[in-house]
mmCIF file of C-alpha atoms in Angstrom:
data_model
loop_
_atom_site.group_PDB
_atom_site.id
_atom_site.type_symbol
_atom_site.label_atom_id
_atom_site.label_comp_id
_atom_site.label_asym_id
_atom_site.label_seq_id
_atom_site.Cartn_x
_atom_site.Cartn_y
_atom_site.Cartn_z
ATOM 1 C CA UNK A 1 -4.411 -18.921 23.309
ATOM 2 C CA UNK A 2 -5.868 -15.560 22.439
ATOM 3 C CA UNK A 3 -8.605 -14.584 24.873
ATOM 4 C CA UNK A 4 -11.727 -13.090 23.330
ATOM 5 C CA UNK A 5 -14.201 -10.868 25.142
ATOM 6 C CA UNK A 6 -17.527 -10.821 23.358
ATOM 7 C CA UNK A 7 -20.039 -8.020 23.922
ATOM 8 C CA UNK A 8 -23.700 -8.654 23.210
ATOM 9 C CA UNK A 9 -27.054 -6.970 23.785
ATOM 10 C CA UNK A 10 -29.545 -9.689 22.816
ATOM 11 C CA UNK A 11 -29.715 -13.185 21.435
ATOM 12 C CA UNK A 12 -25.980 -13.267 20.702
ATOM 13 C CA UNK A 13 -26.164 -15.266 17.494
ATOM 14 C CA UNK A 14 -22.770 -14.019 16.355
ATOM 15 C CA UNK A 15 -21.297 -14.937 19.749
ATOM 16 C CA UNK A 16 -22.676 -18.464 19.244
ATOM 17 C CA UNK A 17 -21.191 -18.575 15.727
ATOM 18 C CA UNK A 18 -17.784 -17.595 17.094
ATOM 19 C CA UNK A 19 -18.003 -20.160 19.935
ATOM 20 C CA UNK A 20 -19.036 -22.846 17.428
ATOM 21 C CA UNK A 21 -16.153 -21.942 15.098
ATOM 22 C CA UNK A 22 -13.766 -22.426 18.022
ATOM 23 C CA UNK A 23 -15.447 -25.689 19.072
ATOM 24 C CA UNK A 24 -15.296 -27.197 15.574
ATOM 25 C CA UNK A 25 -11.729 -26.086 14.898
ATOM 26 C CA UNK A 26 -12.480 -23.500 12.214
ATOM 27 C CA UNK A 27 -11.129 -20.768 14.472
ATOM 28 C CA UNK A 28 -7.931 -21.885 16.164
ATOM 29 C CA UNK A 29 -5.748 -20.537 18.961
ATOM 30 C CA UNK A 30 -8.638 -18.612 20.485
ATOM 31 C CA UNK A 31 -11.054 -19.048 23.354
ATOM 32 C CA UNK A 32 -14.021 -17.034 24.569
ATOM 33 C CA UNK A 33 -12.831 -15.749 27.937
ATOM 34 C CA UNK A 34 -16.005 -13.856 28.816
ATOM 35 C CA UNK A 35 -19.321 -12.623 27.455
ATOM 36 C CA UNK A 36 -20.500 -9.214 28.624
ATOM 37 C CA UNK A 37 -24.027 -7.970 28.082
ATOM 38 C CA UNK A 38 -25.561 -4.565 28.759
ATOM 39 C CA UNK A 39 -29.133 -5.920 29.001
ATOM 40 C CA UNK A 40 -30.341 -8.356 31.659
ATOM 41 C CA UNK A 41 -32.362 -11.444 30.800
ATOM 42 C CA UNK A 42 -31.491 -11.833 27.118
ATOM 43 C CA UNK A 43 -31.114 -15.175 25.361
ATOM 44 C CA UNK A 44 -27.409 -14.708 24.597
ATOM 45 C CA UNK A 45 -26.664 -15.064 28.342
ATOM 46 C CA UNK A 46 -28.321 -18.492 28.366
ATOM 47 C CA UNK A 47 -26.253 -19.515 25.355
ATOM 48 C CA UNK A 48 -23.078 -18.612 27.285
ATOM 49 C CA UNK A 49 -24.186 -20.533 30.380
ATOM 50 C CA UNK A 50 -25.015 -23.635 28.297
ATOM 51 C CA UNK A 51 -21.432 -23.554 27.014
ATOM 52 C CA UNK A 52 -19.869 -22.971 30.426
ATOM 53 C CA UNK A 53 -18.548 -19.573 29.355
ATOM 54 C CA UNK A 54 -18.457 -16.845 32.025
ATOM 55 C CA UNK A 55 -21.098 -14.215 31.319
ATOM 56 C CA UNK A 56 -21.853 -10.991 33.159
ATOM 57 C CA UNK A 57 -24.514 -8.362 32.854
ATOM 58 C CA UNK A 58 -23.348 -4.783 33.254
ATOM 59 C CA UNK A 59 -26.589 -2.854 32.848
ATOM 60 C CA UNK A 60 -26.258 0.304 30.786
ATOM 61 C CA UNK A 61 -29.731 1.679 31.252
ATOM 62 C CA UNK A 62 -29.705 5.105 32.893
ATOM 63 C CA UNK A 63 -25.927 5.100 33.334
ATOM 64 C CA UNK A 64 -23.412 7.663 32.127
ATOM 65 C CA UNK A 65 -21.755 6.195 29.088
ATOM 66 C CA UNK A 66 -18.151 6.750 30.238
ATOM 67 C CA UNK A 67 -18.807 5.152 33.619
ATOM 68 C CA UNK A 68 -20.501 2.132 32.091
ATOM 69 C CA UNK A 69 -17.599 1.718 29.681
ATOM 70 C CA UNK A 70 -15.103 1.936 32.545
ATOM 71 C CA UNK A 71 -16.902 -0.971 34.233
ATOM 72 C CA UNK A 72 -16.837 -2.949 30.974
ATOM 73 C CA UNK A 73 -13.104 -2.316 30.568
ATOM 74 C CA UNK A 74 -12.454 -3.420 34.158
ATOM 75 C CA UNK A 75 -14.292 -6.705 33.574
ATOM 76 C CA UNK A 76 -12.476 -7.330 30.302
ATOM 77 C CA UNK A 77 -9.142 -6.743 32.065
ATOM 78 C CA UNK A 78 -10.163 -9.036 34.905
ATOM 79 C CA UNK A 79 -10.580 -11.790 32.308
ATOM 80 C CA UNK A 80 -7.293 -10.819 30.590
ATOM 81 C CA UNK A 81 -9.037 -10.274 27.273
ATOM 82 C CA UNK A 82 -6.767 -9.768 24.242
ATOM 83 C CA UNK A 83 -9.381 -8.978 21.588
ATOM 84 C CA UNK A 84 -12.825 -7.451 22.096
ATOM 85 C CA UNK A 85 -15.555 -8.510 19.668
ATOM 86 C CA UNK A 86 -18.747 -6.459 19.482
ATOM 87 C CA UNK A 87 -21.424 -8.885 18.374
ATOM 88 C CA UNK A 88 -24.785 -7.203 18.178
ATOM 89 C CA UNK A 89 -23.731 -4.856 20.984
ATOM 90 C CA UNK A 90 -26.106 -1.947 20.593
ATOM 91 C CA UNK A 91 -24.066 0.731 22.346
ATOM 92 C CA UNK A 92 -21.698 3.306 20.961
ATOM 93 C CA UNK A 93 -18.377 2.790 22.725
ATOM 94 C CA UNK A 94 -16.555 5.794 24.128
ATOM 95 C CA UNK A 95 -12.905 6.854 23.712
ATOM 96 C CA UNK A 96 -12.342 5.459 27.242
ATOM 97 C CA UNK A 97 -13.135 2.027 25.908
ATOM 98 C CA UNK A 98 -11.373 2.430 22.556
ATOM 99 C CA UNK A 99 -8.150 3.665 24.099
ATOM 100 C CA UNK A 100 -8.105 0.759 26.560
ATOM 101 C CA UNK A 101 -7.815 -1.722 23.661
ATOM 102 C CA UNK A 102 -6.081 0.076 20.801
ATOM 103 C CA UNK A 103 -6.683 -1.736 17.470
ATOM 104 C CA UNK A 104 -8.074 -4.623 19.533
ATOM 105 C CA UNK A 105 -11.806 -3.960 19.256
ATOM 106 C CA UNK A 106 -13.708 -5.207 16.243
ATOM 107 C CA UNK A 107 -17.339 -4.805 15.265
ATOM 108 C CA UNK A 108 -19.767 -6.347 12.806
ATOM 109 C CA UNK A 109 -22.153 -4.016 10.978
ATOM 110 C CA UNK A 110 -24.786 -5.503 8.666
ATOM 111 C CA UNK A 111 -24.139 -3.316 5.608
ATOM 112 C CA UNK A 112 -21.396 -2.874 3.056
ATOM 113 C CA UNK A 113 -19.783 0.113 4.722
ATOM 114 C CA UNK A 114 -19.365 2.982 3.994
ATOM 115 C CA UNK A 115 -22.982 2.580 2.841
ATOM 116 C CA UNK A 116 -25.695 2.661 5.520
ATOM 117 C CA UNK A 117 -23.935 3.238 8.840
ATOM 118 C CA UNK A 118 -26.047 3.623 11.963
ATOM 119 C CA UNK A 119 -29.357 2.102 12.899
ATOM 120 C CA UNK A 120 -31.446 -0.269 10.781
ATOM 121 C CA UNK A 121 -28.923 -0.640 7.952
ATOM 122 C CA UNK A 122 -30.933 -3.425 6.291
ATOM 123 C CA UNK A 123 -34.022 -1.217 6.108
ATOM 124 C CA UNK A 124 -31.872 1.691 4.919
ATOM 125 C CA UNK A 125 -30.587 -0.559 2.112
ATOM 126 C CA UNK A 126 -34.112 -1.585 1.108
ATOM 127 C CA UNK A 127 -35.320 2.019 1.153
ATOM 128 C CA UNK A 128 -32.420 3.069 -1.055
ATOM 129 C CA UNK A 129 -33.220 0.257 -3.470
ATOM 130 C CA UNK A 130 -29.807 -1.404 -3.618
ATOM 131 C CA UNK A 131 -29.586 -4.807 -5.314
ATOM 132 C CA UNK A 132 -26.463 -5.898 -3.401
ATOM 133 C CA UNK A 133 -26.268 -5.711 0.393
ATOM 134 C CA UNK A 134 -23.884 -7.323 2.858
ATOM 135 C CA UNK A 135 -21.940 -7.077 6.051
ATOM 136 C CA UNK A 136 -18.681 -5.626 7.313
ATOM 137 C CA UNK A 137 -16.282 -6.581 10.114
ATOM 138 C CA UNK A 138 -14.079 -3.636 10.999
ATOM 139 C CA UNK A 139 -11.830 -2.257 13.686
ATOM 140 C CA UNK A 140 -13.638 0.188 15.937
ATOM 141 C CA UNK A 141 -12.462 3.780 15.893
ATOM 142 C CA UNK A 142 -14.000 6.932 17.281
ATOM 143 C CA UNK A 143 -16.407 7.396 14.377
ATOM 144 C CA UNK A 144 -19.538 5.273 14.169
ATOM 145 C CA UNK A 145 -19.222 2.218 11.874
ATOM 146 C CA UNK A 146 -16.098 3.675 10.353
ATOM 147 C CA UNK A 147 -12.805 1.943 11.188
ATOM 148 C CA UNK A 148 -10.478 -0.101 8.992
ATOM 149 C CA UNK A 149 -12.330 -2.945 7.259
ATOM 150 C CA UNK A 150 -11.137 -6.524 7.828
ATOM 151 C CA UNK A 151 -13.759 -8.598 5.996
ATOM 152 C CA UNK A 152 -16.836 -7.829 3.886
ATOM 153 C CA UNK A 153 -19.354 -10.214 2.389
ATOM 154 C CA UNK A 154 -22.056 -9.380 -0.109
ATOM 155 C CA UNK A 155 -25.524 -10.886 -0.484
ATOM 156 C CA UNK A 156 -28.098 -10.208 -3.196
ATOM 157 C CA UNK A 157 -31.236 -8.253 -2.439
ATOM 158 C CA UNK A 158 -34.093 -10.337 -3.831
ATOM 159 C CA UNK A 159 -37.387 -9.108 -5.218
ATOM 160 C CA UNK A 160 -39.929 -8.976 -2.414
ATOM 161 C CA UNK A 161 -37.315 -8.834 0.358
ATOM 162 C CA UNK A 162 -38.406 -7.421 3.696
ATOM 163 C CA UNK A 163 -36.167 -6.201 6.504
ATOM 164 C CA UNK A 164 -36.585 -9.665 8.059
ATOM 165 C CA UNK A 165 -35.675 -11.734 4.997
ATOM 166 C CA UNK A 166 -32.728 -9.532 4.063
ATOM 167 C CA UNK A 167 -31.475 -9.468 7.664
ATOM 168 C CA UNK A 168 -31.620 -13.261 7.835
ATOM 169 C CA UNK A 169 -29.611 -13.587 4.601
ATOM 170 C CA UNK A 170 -26.979 -11.174 5.889
ATOM 171 C CA UNK A 171 -26.851 -12.871 9.311
ATOM 172 C CA UNK A 172 -26.125 -16.199 7.626
ATOM 173 C CA UNK A 173 -23.014 -14.655 6.006
ATOM 174 C CA UNK A 174 -21.994 -13.022 9.274
ATOM 175 C CA UNK A 175 -21.772 -16.344 11.040
ATOM 176 C CA UNK A 176 -18.794 -17.346 8.909
ATOM 177 C CA UNK A 177 -17.458 -13.840 8.230
ATOM 178 C CA UNK A 178 -16.935 -12.959 11.875
ATOM 179 C CA UNK A 179 -14.757 -15.996 12.732
ATOM 180 C CA UNK A 180 -12.800 -15.366 9.505
ATOM 181 C CA UNK A 181 -12.160 -11.766 10.537
ATOM 182 C CA UNK A 182 -11.052 -12.841 14.018
ATOM 183 C CA UNK A 183 -8.642 -15.362 12.478
ATOM 184 C CA UNK A 184 -7.197 -12.619 10.287
ATOM 185 C CA UNK A 185 -6.602 -10.364 13.285
ATOM 186 C CA UNK A 186 -5.171 -13.188 15.405
ATOM 187 C CA UNK A 187 -2.719 -14.102 12.662
ATOM 188 C CA UNK A 188 -1.012 -10.741 13.132
ATOM 189 C CA UNK A 189 0.127 -10.994 9.520
ATOM 190 C CA UNK A 190 -1.145 -7.598 8.458
ATOM 191 C CA UNK A 191 -0.562 -3.923 8.814
ATOM 192 C CA UNK A 192 -2.929 -0.978 8.646
ATOM 193 C CA UNK A 193 -1.953 1.535 5.962
ATOM 194 C CA UNK A 194 -4.028 4.669 5.892
ATOM 195 C CA UNK A 195 -7.349 3.074 6.773
ATOM 196 C CA UNK A 196 -6.694 -0.155 4.856
ATOM 197 C CA UNK A 197 -6.101 -3.665 6.160
ATOM 198 C CA UNK A 198 -3.076 -4.938 4.219
ATOM 199 C CA UNK A 199 -1.850 -8.534 4.624
ATOM 200 C CA UNK A 200 1.934 -8.677 4.829
ATOM 201 C CA UNK A 201 3.904 -9.562 1.687
ATOM 202 C CA UNK A 202 4.205 -13.294 1.212
ATOM 203 C CA UNK A 203 1.222 -14.053 3.431
ATOM 204 C CA UNK A 204 -1.886 -15.085 1.602
ATOM 205 C CA UNK A 205 -5.138 -14.026 3.194
ATOM 206 C CA UNK A 206 -7.629 -16.806 3.628
ATOM 207 C CA UNK B 1 -37.675 -3.028 -31.796
ATOM 208 C CA UNK B 2 -36.543 -0.660 -29.056
ATOM 209 C CA UNK B 3 -34.041 1.858 -30.349
ATOM 210 C CA UNK B 4 -31.040 2.497 -28.113
ATOM 211 C CA UNK B 5 -28.911 5.625 -28.200
ATOM 212 C CA UNK B 6 -25.528 4.995 -26.601
ATOM 213 C CA UNK B 7 -23.376 7.849 -25.341
ATOM 214 C CA UNK B 8 -19.643 7.342 -25.002
ATOM 215 C CA UNK B 9 -16.530 9.395 -24.336
ATOM 216 C CA UNK B 10 -13.723 6.933 -25.072
ATOM 217 C CA UNK B 11 -13.104 3.336 -25.988
ATOM 218 C CA UNK B 12 -16.775 2.410 -25.608
ATOM 219 C CA UNK B 13 -16.241 -1.038 -24.157
ATOM 220 C CA UNK B 14 -19.710 -1.106 -22.640
ATOM 221 C CA UNK B 15 -21.191 -0.020 -25.969
ATOM 222 C CA UNK B 16 -19.406 -2.980 -27.572
ATOM 223 C CA UNK B 17 -20.736 -5.301 -24.855
ATOM 224 C CA UNK B 18 -24.286 -4.105 -25.512
ATOM 225 C CA UNK B 19 -23.885 -4.460 -29.298
ATOM 226 C CA UNK B 20 -22.456 -7.958 -28.817
ATOM 227 C CA UNK B 21 -25.344 -8.934 -26.504
ATOM 228 C CA UNK B 22 -27.773 -7.887 -29.238
ATOM 229 C CA UNK B 23 -25.775 -9.693 -31.944
ATOM 230 C CA UNK B 24 -25.623 -12.965 -30.013
ATOM 231 C CA UNK B 25 -29.287 -12.884 -28.949
ATOM 232 C CA UNK B 26 -28.706 -12.305 -25.222
ATOM 233 C CA UNK B 27 -30.438 -8.928 -25.495
ATOM 234 C CA UNK B 28 -33.561 -9.190 -27.631
ATOM 235 C CA UNK B 29 -35.976 -6.706 -29.166
ATOM 236 C CA UNK B 30 -33.382 -3.947 -29.160
ATOM 237 C CA UNK B 31 -31.048 -2.344 -31.653
ATOM 238 C CA UNK B 32 -28.375 0.314 -31.350
ATOM 239 C CA UNK B 33 -29.824 3.198 -33.374
ATOM 240 C CA UNK B 34 -26.919 5.572 -32.859
ATOM 241 C CA UNK B 35 -23.724 6.145 -30.912
ATOM 242 C CA UNK B 36 -22.969 9.699 -29.826
ATOM 243 C CA UNK B 37 -19.594 10.778 -28.535
ATOM 244 C CA UNK B 38 -18.450 14.075 -27.034
ATOM 245 C CA UNK B 39 -14.779 13.548 -27.901
ATOM 246 C CA UNK B 40 -13.402 13.291 -31.447
ATOM 247 C CA UNK B 41 -11.027 10.528 -32.488
ATOM 248 C CA UNK B 42 -11.711 7.964 -29.764
ATOM 249 C CA UNK B 43 -11.637 4.207 -30.306
ATOM 250 C CA UNK B 44 -15.342 3.720 -29.567
ATOM 251 C CA UNK B 45 -16.190 5.538 -32.806
ATOM 252 C CA UNK B 46 -14.160 2.998 -34.784
ATOM 253 C CA UNK B 47 -15.978 0.151 -33.023
ATOM 254 C CA UNK B 48 -19.309 1.669 -34.171
ATOM 255 C CA UNK B 49 -18.122 2.060 -37.762
ATOM 256 C CA UNK B 50 -16.878 -1.540 -37.856
ATOM 257 C CA UNK B 51 -20.370 -2.642 -36.896
ATOM 258 C CA UNK B 52 -22.121 -0.346 -39.376
ATOM 259 C CA UNK B 53 -23.770 1.607 -36.564
ATOM 260 C CA UNK B 54 -24.279 5.346 -37.127
ATOM 261 C CA UNK B 55 -21.928 7.347 -34.910
ATOM 262 C CA UNK B 56 -21.600 11.075 -34.477
ATOM 263 C CA UNK B 57 -19.225 13.307 -32.597
ATOM 264 C CA UNK B 58 -20.813 16.288 -30.868
ATOM 265 C CA UNK B 59 -17.793 17.966 -29.293
ATOM 266 C CA UNK B 60 -18.396 19.256 -25.788
ATOM 267 C CA UNK B 61 -15.104 21.033 -25.230
ATOM 268 C CA UNK B 62 -15.601 24.731 -24.536
ATOM 269 C CA UNK B 63 -19.358 24.568 -25.036
ATOM 270 C CA UNK B 64 -22.084 25.636 -22.655
ATOM 271 C CA UNK B 65 -23.456 22.466 -21.114
ATOM 272 C CA UNK B 66 -27.141 23.179 -21.835
ATOM 273 C CA UNK B 67 -26.436 23.953 -25.490
ATOM 274 C CA UNK B 68 -24.365 20.822 -25.949
ATOM 275 C CA UNK B 69 -27.096 18.755 -24.347
ATOM 276 C CA UNK B 70 -29.719 20.331 -26.623
ATOM 277 C CA UNK B 71 -27.673 19.179 -29.641
ATOM 278 C CA UNK B 72 -27.390 15.693 -28.143
ATOM 279 C CA UNK B 73 -31.145 15.529 -27.585
ATOM 280 C CA UNK B 74 -31.814 16.689 -31.168
ATOM 281 C CA UNK B 75 -29.600 13.923 -32.560
ATOM 282 C CA UNK B 76 -31.213 11.279 -30.335
ATOM 283 C CA UNK B 77 -34.647 12.407 -31.540
ATOM 284 C CA UNK B 78 -33.495 12.370 -35.153
ATOM 285 C CA UNK B 79 -32.683 8.680 -34.656
ATOM 286 C CA UNK B 80 -35.988 8.077 -32.818
ATOM 287 C CA UNK B 81 -34.172 6.766 -29.739
ATOM 288 C CA UNK B 82 -36.379 5.126 -27.080
ATOM 289 C CA UNK B 83 -33.767 4.508 -24.388
ATOM 290 C CA UNK B 84 -30.544 6.426 -23.773
ATOM 291 C CA UNK B 85 -27.608 4.461 -22.341
ATOM 292 C CA UNK B 86 -24.671 6.342 -20.871
ATOM 293 C CA UNK B 87 -21.694 4.044 -21.294
ATOM 294 C CA UNK B 88 -18.538 5.666 -20.047
ATOM 295 C CA UNK B 89 -19.962 9.071 -20.971
ATOM 296 C CA UNK B 90 -17.914 11.436 -18.865
ATOM 297 C CA UNK B 91 -20.307 14.390 -18.778
ATOM 298 C CA UNK B 92 -22.891 15.372 -16.221
ATOM 299 C CA UNK B 93 -26.203 15.619 -18.075
ATOM 300 C CA UNK B 94 -28.401 18.657 -17.509
ATOM 301 C CA UNK B 95 -32.112 18.851 -16.676
ATOM 302 C CA UNK B 96 -32.671 19.736 -20.359
ATOM 303 C CA UNK B 97 -31.429 16.282 -21.266
ATOM 304 C CA UNK B 98 -33.088 14.442 -18.387
ATOM 305 C CA UNK B 99 -36.502 15.988 -19.026
ATOM 306 C CA UNK B 100 -36.319 15.094 -22.718
ATOM 307 C CA UNK B 101 -36.206 11.370 -21.835
ATOM 308 C CA UNK B 102 -38.021 10.940 -18.536
ATOM 309 C CA UNK B 103 -37.092 7.592 -16.885
ATOM 310 C CA UNK B 104 -35.470 6.640 -20.197
ATOM 311 C CA UNK B 105 -31.828 7.435 -19.451
ATOM 312 C CA UNK B 106 -29.679 4.875 -17.683
ATOM 313 C CA UNK B 107 -26.087 5.023 -16.526
ATOM 314 C CA UNK B 108 -23.412 2.619 -15.354
ATOM 315 C CA UNK B 109 -21.245 3.676 -12.418
ATOM 316 C CA UNK B 110 -18.368 1.424 -11.318
ATOM 317 C CA UNK B 111 -19.147 1.301 -7.602
ATOM 318 C CA UNK B 112 -21.833 -0.154 -5.367
ATOM 319 C CA UNK B 113 -23.825 3.046 -5.029
ATOM 320 C CA UNK B 114 -24.540 4.879 -2.756
ATOM 321 C CA UNK B 115 -20.854 4.267 -1.928
ATOM 322 C CA UNK B 116 -18.272 6.203 -3.942
ATOM 323 C CA UNK B 117 -20.209 8.430 -6.351
ATOM 324 C CA UNK B 118 -18.270 10.809 -8.600
ATOM 325 C CA UNK B 119 -14.842 10.519 -10.132
ATOM 326 C CA UNK B 120 -12.425 7.591 -9.723
ATOM 327 C CA UNK B 121 -14.782 5.354 -7.729
ATOM 328 C CA UNK B 122 -12.430 2.373 -7.962
ATOM 329 C CA UNK B 123 -9.587 4.378 -6.402
ATOM 330 C CA UNK B 124 -12.011 5.769 -3.803
ATOM 331 C CA UNK B 125 -12.921 2.176 -2.911
ATOM 332 C CA UNK B 126 -9.266 1.155 -2.571
ATOM 333 C CA UNK B 127 -8.470 4.215 -0.456
ATOM 334 C CA UNK B 128 -11.405 3.413 1.848
ATOM 335 C CA UNK B 129 -10.194 -0.170 2.177
ATOM 336 C CA UNK B 130 -13.412 -1.965 1.200
ATOM 337 C CA UNK B 131 -13.175 -5.707 0.564
ATOM 338 C CA UNK B 132 -16.221 -5.803 -1.735
ATOM 339 C CA UNK B 133 -16.585 -3.451 -4.711
ATOM 340 C CA UNK B 134 -18.861 -3.560 -7.734
ATOM 341 C CA UNK B 135 -20.926 -1.695 -10.246
ATOM 342 C CA UNK B 136 -24.378 -0.152 -10.530
ATOM 343 C CA UNK B 137 -26.753 0.459 -13.436
ATOM 344 C CA UNK B 138 -29.306 3.102 -12.499
ATOM 345 C CA UNK B 139 -31.801 5.534 -13.939
ATOM 346 C CA UNK B 140 -30.359 9.014 -14.273
ATOM 347 C CA UNK B 141 -31.913 11.739 -12.170
ATOM 348 C CA UNK B 142 -30.796 15.252 -11.385
ATOM 349 C CA UNK B 143 -28.348 14.176 -8.683
ATOM 350 C CA UNK B 144 -24.994 12.704 -9.633
ATOM 351 C CA UNK B 145 -24.881 8.881 -9.577
ATOM 352 C CA UNK B 146 -28.087 8.813 -7.608
ATOM 353 C CA UNK B 147 -31.198 7.533 -9.439
ATOM 354 C CA UNK B 148 -33.194 4.341 -8.936
ATOM 355 C CA UNK B 149 -30.976 1.251 -9.134
ATOM 356 C CA UNK B 150 -31.777 -1.413 -11.755
ATOM 357 C CA UNK B 151 -28.873 -3.857 -11.383
ATOM 358 C CA UNK B 152 -25.847 -4.145 -9.126
ATOM 359 C CA UNK B 153 -23.015 -6.656 -9.209
ATOM 360 C CA UNK B 154 -20.327 -7.156 -6.618
ATOM 361 C CA UNK B 155 -16.712 -8.200 -7.071
ATOM 362 C CA UNK B 156 -14.125 -8.962 -4.384
ATOM 363 C CA UNK B 157 -11.258 -6.603 -3.731
ATOM 364 C CA UNK B 158 -8.142 -8.765 -3.709
ATOM 365 C CA UNK B 159 -4.956 -8.220 -1.749
ATOM 366 C CA UNK B 160 -2.559 -6.177 -3.857
ATOM 367 C CA UNK B 161 -5.261 -4.723 -6.109
ATOM 368 C CA UNK B 162 -4.455 -1.515 -7.943
ATOM 369 C CA UNK B 163 -6.922 0.865 -9.573
ATOM 370 C CA UNK B 164 -6.175 -0.943 -12.850
ATOM 371 C CA UNK B 165 -6.732 -4.509 -11.630
ATOM 372 C CA UNK B 166 -9.873 -3.622 -9.686
ATOM 373 C CA UNK B 167 -11.259 -1.594 -12.608
ATOM 374 C CA UNK B 168 -10.695 -4.521 -14.968
ATOM 375 C CA UNK B 169 -12.534 -6.910 -12.635
ATOM 376 C CA UNK B 170 -15.464 -4.511 -12.343
ATOM 377 C CA UNK B 171 -15.529 -3.869 -16.104
ATOM 378 C CA UNK B 172 -15.816 -7.600 -16.727
ATOM 379 C CA UNK B 173 -19.015 -7.660 -14.627
ATOM 380 C CA UNK B 174 -20.324 -4.545 -16.341
ATOM 381 C CA UNK B 175 -20.234 -6.205 -19.726
ATOM 382 C CA UNK B 176 -23.001 -8.588 -18.703
ATOM 383 C CA UNK B 177 -24.701 -6.332 -16.137
ATOM 384 C CA UNK B 178 -25.456 -3.537 -18.591
ATOM 385 C CA UNK B 179 -27.310 -5.716 -21.142
ATOM 386 C CA UNK B 180 -29.203 -7.319 -18.233
ATOM 387 C CA UNK B 181 -30.270 -3.893 -16.983
ATOM 388 C CA UNK B 182 -31.391 -2.851 -20.468
ATOM 389 C CA UNK B 183 -33.450 -6.050 -20.786
ATOM 390 C CA UNK B 184 -35.117 -5.281 -17.443
ATOM 391 C CA UNK B 185 -36.054 -1.785 -18.570
ATOM 392 C CA UNK B 186 -37.237 -2.953 -22.005
ATOM 393 C CA UNK B 187 -39.464 -5.591 -20.414
ATOM 394 C CA UNK B 188 -41.565 -2.807 -18.901
ATOM 395 C CA UNK B 189 -42.530 -5.264 -16.159
ATOM 396 C CA UNK B 190 -41.616 -3.018 -13.264
ATOM 397 C CA UNK B 191 -42.606 0.072 -11.413
ATOM 398 C CA UNK B 192 -40.596 2.587 -9.458
ATOM 399 C CA UNK B 193 -41.740 2.923 -5.833
ATOM 400 C CA UNK B 194 -40.016 5.617 -3.854
ATOM 401 C CA UNK B 195 -36.597 5.235 -5.381
ATOM 402 C CA UNK B 196 -36.816 1.456 -5.778
ATOM 403 C CA UNK B 197 -37.039 -0.662 -8.911
ATOM 404 C CA UNK B 198 -39.832 -3.165 -8.211
ATOM 405 C CA UNK B 199 -40.668 -5.967 -10.669
ATOM 406 C CA UNK B 200 -44.431 -6.392 -11.086
ATOM 407 C CA UNK B 201 -46.108 -9.202 -9.142
ATOM 408 C CA UNK B 202 -45.962 -12.520 -10.974
ATOM 409 C CA UNK B 203 -43.013 -11.453 -13.083
ATOM 410 C CA UNK B 204 -39.740 -13.008 -12.082
ATOM 411 C CA UNK B 205 -36.679 -10.857 -12.595
ATOM 412 C CA UNK B 206 -33.887 -12.588 -14.444
#
């Protein structure tokens, strides 16, 4: 069983999607060991409690980033986490964190990277006038929204879309894309060449 | 009848796709008035001749860009061209050209802009490791591969893709995306807000 540590900041809808994928057998050989949240009182914490999954708040507000990350790493180690999944975790992680889990931290960003990194990617996409948007699951490296890409999904931008309608369409794709990306990483049947995710010869990617 | 001027540099496969879309009724109220090419002896010129479409070579090699563009503009005016379509035309057009046909020059670029502008976008996409690629039809402005987007189409990047296999998959999409973009522009039922193509209220985009 691979132990996942899921980091959230709010409602945790991607955490719920991952937990559901495990519960219904779509995502095998994995369990959510712990949910960590940097904001107290958010709905994602209730979702974890309802499922009997350990959840802890490690408040980030007013704290030095490196020290907060050291506390996060300690908690993840306490729960013997193998793979860290950022799921709507609205903090930039520091090298302290990244080096504690080399190639074992993945993130979801709601754009087709390398387009529209950073904040409000859906609104950035609408302002640019793209007709295709999407989402990316990638390994976390020391540059923002930059590491090796594991899965991408596209969605159309429709006439009259707002940030809300486009975000909802992207989120719907994320709920299956994130478990798929986790399954790909858990399989181990890949290597990273340059900055590319390359399934091993003879292994077909699902 | 809207008169199209199509600019090519090589085999002209997108020109052929546009001509075919007109011939089979997919693209209505348009005709190809002239094909202009900056390279002598390329296959696209033969495709024009076979179809009885006027085609001219205006060699660009060794010429000052502004002067070459002035000759191109003169030819397009001679043929009373309403809309200029760059279709694999491997020259950057100058302000002279752009100002001669304001909001009436469109280009196809084989990436999901704003990702991967410039040369070899398919190879750029493979090197970056994206899992979704695509193509963009956009109005031409004074920045390279930058103007308001009319149509985008996505294609998956498959394991083992090379520049050739990915380019072929994108080209297949282009052959229907370019006529669709031309039909959108010819309809006139849109406005450009900021840098966004916005269909007018009550008009559904196809």
